């Protein structure tokens, strides 16, 4: 079945993974759900950016766990107009997950999760939402809080009256 013949209710999924066994495994997992269809499979970021931008899938799964495909693939795919990017990784480091979101990913799913988690994440991205597990959300929020200027936090914590007093002192 060509991309043009796909049922409009199916979610078209692109898959970027350097390892053939990973691509095959994800393809088989997705084949178990008739609402999902792998429309693109590539082993290189350059190829994915070209092929997938011509007929964009609804969601792109990126496996950055190989030297041939890294987190920087997210930037390249985003620049090619692909926006619903889901990172599928075995890396558990929250800093790496945060970096994936900073580069343009809309979700991260760990490879140690069950298949249903990946399927739900795909549907969530397709619906226009981000996929964050609770632990990932907590790490991201903590990182954002740590980045803020401590002086700015102090100023924001002042009461309305304290702001008025500061203005008066300034005059």
Coordinates of N, CA and C in Angstrom, one line a residue, residues 77-152:
X77 N 16.1 17.0 11.7 CA 14.7 16.7 11.3 C 13.8 17.9 11.5
X78 N 13.9 18.5 12.6 CA 13.1 19.7 12.9 C 13.3 20.8 11.8
X79 N 14.6 21.0 11.4 CA 14.9 22.0 10.4 C 14.3 21.6 9.1
X80 N 14.1 20.3 8.9 CA 13.5 19.7 7.6 C 11.9 19.8 7.7
X81 N 11.4 20.4 8.8 CA 10.0 20.6 8.9 C 9.2 19.5 9.6
X82 N 10.0 18.5 10.2 CA 9.3 17.4 10.9 C 9.3 17.8 12.4
X83 N 8.1 17.9 12.9 CA 7.9 18.5 14.3 C 7.5 17.5 15.4
X84 N 6.9 16.4 15.0 CA 6.4 15.5 16.1 C 7.5 14.4 16.2
X85 N 8.5 14.7 17.0 CA 9.7 13.8 17.1 C 9.7 13.1 18.4
X86 N 9.7 11.8 18.4 CA 9.7 11.0 19.6 C 11.0 10.2 19.7
X87 N 11.7 10.5 20.8 CA 13.0 9.8 21.0 C 12.7 8.5 21.7
X88 N 13.3 7.4 21.1 CA 13.2 6.0 21.7 C 14.6 5.6 22.0
X89 N 14.9 5.5 23.3 CA 16.3 5.4 23.7 C 16.4 4.4 24.9
X90 N 17.6 3.9 25.1 CA 17.9 3.1 26.3 C 18.7 4.0 27.3
X91 N 19.0 5.2 27.0 CA 19.7 6.1 27.9 C 18.8 6.6 28.9
X92 N 19.1 6.5 30.2 CA 18.2 6.9 31.3 C 18.6 8.2 31.9
X93 N 19.7 8.8 31.5 CA 20.2 10.1 32.0 C 19.2 11.2 31.8
X94 N 18.6 11.8 32.8 CA 17.7 12.9 32.6 C 18.3 14.1 31.9
X95 N 19.6 14.3 31.9 CA 20.2 15.4 31.2 C 20.1 15.2 29.7
X96 N 20.2 13.9 29.3 CA 20.1 13.6 27.9 C 18.6 13.8 27.4
X97 N 17.7 13.4 28.3 CA 16.3 13.6 27.9 C 16.0 15.1 27.8
X98 N 16.5 15.9 28.8 CA 16.3 17.3 28.7 C 16.9 17.9 27.4
X99 N 18.0 17.4 27.1 CA 18.7 17.9 25.8 C 17.8 17.6 24.6
X100 N 17.2 16.4 24.6 CA 16.4 16.0 23.5 C 15.2 17.0 23.3
X101 N 14.6 17.4 24.5 CA 13.5 18.3 24.4 C 14.0 19.7 23.9
X102 N 15.2 20.1 24.4 CA 15.7 21.4 24.0 C 16.0 21.4 22.5
X103 N 16.4 20.3 21.9 CA 16.7 20.2 20.5 C 15.4 20.1 19.6
X104 N 14.2 19.8 20.3 CA 13.0 19.8 19.5 C 12.2 18.6 19.6
X105 N 12.6 17.6 20.4 CA 11.7 16.4 20.6 C 10.5 16.8 21.4
X106 N 9.4 16.0 21.1 CA 8.2 16.2 21.8 C 7.9 15.1 22.8
X107 N 8.8 14.1 22.9 CA 8.6 13.0 23.8 C 9.8 12.1 23.8
X108 N 10.0 11.4 25.0 CA 11.1 10.4 25.1 C 10.4 9.2 25.7
X109 N 10.7 8.1 25.1 CA 10.3 6.8 25.6 C 11.5 5.9 25.8
X110 N 11.6 5.3 27.0 CA 12.7 4.4 27.2 C 12.5 3.0 26.7
X111 N 13.5 2.4 26.2 CA 13.4 1.1 25.6 C 13.0 0.0 26.5
X112 N 13.1 0.3 27.8 CA 12.8 -0.8 28.8 C 11.3 -0.7 29.1
X113 N 10.5 0.2 28.5 CA 9.1 0.3 28.7 C 8.4 -0.8 27.9
X114 N 7.1 -1.1 28.2 CA 6.4 -2.1 27.4 C 5.9 -1.4 26.1
X115 N 5.5 -2.3 25.2 CA 5.1 -1.8 23.9 C 3.9 -0.8 23.9
X116 N 3.0 -1.0 24.9 CA 1.9 -0.1 25.0 C 2.3 1.3 25.3
X117 N 3.4 1.5 26.0 CA 3.9 2.8 26.3 C 4.3 3.5 25.0
X118 N 5.0 2.9 24.2 CA 5.4 3.5 22.9 C 4.2 3.8 22.0
X119 N 3.2 2.9 22.0 CA 2.0 3.2 21.2 C 1.2 4.4 21.7
X120 N 1.1 4.5 23.1 CA 0.4 5.6 23.7 C 1.2 6.9 23.4
X121 N 2.5 6.9 23.5 CA 3.3 8.0 23.2 C 3.1 8.5 21.7
X122 N 3.1 7.6 20.8 CA 2.8 8.0 19.4 C 1.5 8.6 19.3
X123 N 0.5 8.1 19.9 CA -0.9 8.7 19.8 C -0.9 10.1 20.4
X124 N -0.2 10.2 21.5 CA -0.2 11.5 22.2 C 0.5 12.5 21.4
X125 N 1.6 12.2 20.8 CA 2.2 13.2 19.9 C 1.4 13.5 18.7
X126 N 0.7 12.5 18.1 CA -0.2 12.7 17.0 C -1.3 13.7 17.3
X127 N -1.8 13.6 18.6 CA -2.8 14.5 19.1 C -2.4 15.9 19.3
X128 N -1.1 16.1 19.1 CA -0.5 17.5 19.3 C 0.0 17.8 20.7
X129 N 0.1 16.7 21.5 CA 0.6 16.9 22.9 C 2.0 16.3 23.0
X130 N 2.7 16.7 24.1 CA 4.0 16.1 24.4 C 3.9 14.9 25.2
X131 N 4.9 14.0 25.1 CA 4.9 12.8 26.0 C 6.0 12.9 27.0
X132 N 5.6 13.0 28.2 CA 6.5 13.1 29.4 C 6.1 12.2 30.4
X133 N 6.9 11.3 30.9 CA 6.6 10.5 32.0 C 6.8 11.3 33.2
X134 N 6.2 11.0 34.3 CA 6.3 11.8 35.6 C 7.7 12.1 36.0
X135 N 8.6 11.1 35.9 CA 10.0 11.4 36.4 C 10.7 12.3 35.4
X136 N 10.4 12.2 34.1 CA 11.0 13.1 33.1 C 10.5 14.6 33.4
X137 N 9.2 14.7 33.6 CA 8.6 16.0 33.9 C 9.2 16.6 35.1
X138 N 9.4 15.9 36.2 CA 10.0 16.4 37.4 C 11.5 16.9 37.1
X139 N 12.2 16.1 36.4 CA 13.6 16.5 36.1 C 13.6 17.8 35.2
X140 N 12.7 17.9 34.3 CA 12.7 19.1 33.4 C 12.3 20.3 34.3
X141 N 11.3 20.2 35.1 CA 10.9 21.3 36.0 C 12.1 21.7 36.9
X142 N 12.7 20.7 37.5 CA 13.9 21.1 38.4 C 15.0 21.8 37.6
X143 N 15.2 21.3 36.4 CA 16.3 22.0 35.6 C 15.9 23.4 35.2
X144 N 14.6 23.6 34.9 CA 14.2 25.0 34.6 C 14.3 25.9 35.9
X145 N 13.9 25.4 37.0 CA 14.0 26.2 38.2 C 15.5 26.5 38.6
X146 N 16.4 25.6 38.3 CA 17.8 25.8 38.6 C 18.4 26.8 37.7
X147 N 17.9 27.0 36.5 CA 18.5 27.9 35.5 C 18.1 29.4 35.8
X148 N 17.0 29.6 36.6 CA 16.6 30.9 36.8 C 17.6 31.7 37.7
X149 N 17.6 32.9 37.5 CA 18.5 33.8 38.2 C 17.9 33.9 39.6
X150 N 18.8 33.7 40.7 CA 18.3 33.7 42.1 C 17.7 35.1 42.4
X151 N 18.3 36.1 41.9 CA 17.8 37.5 42.2 C 16.5 37.7 41.6
X152 N 16.2 37.2 40.5 CA 14.9 37.3 39.8 C 13.8 36.6 40.7

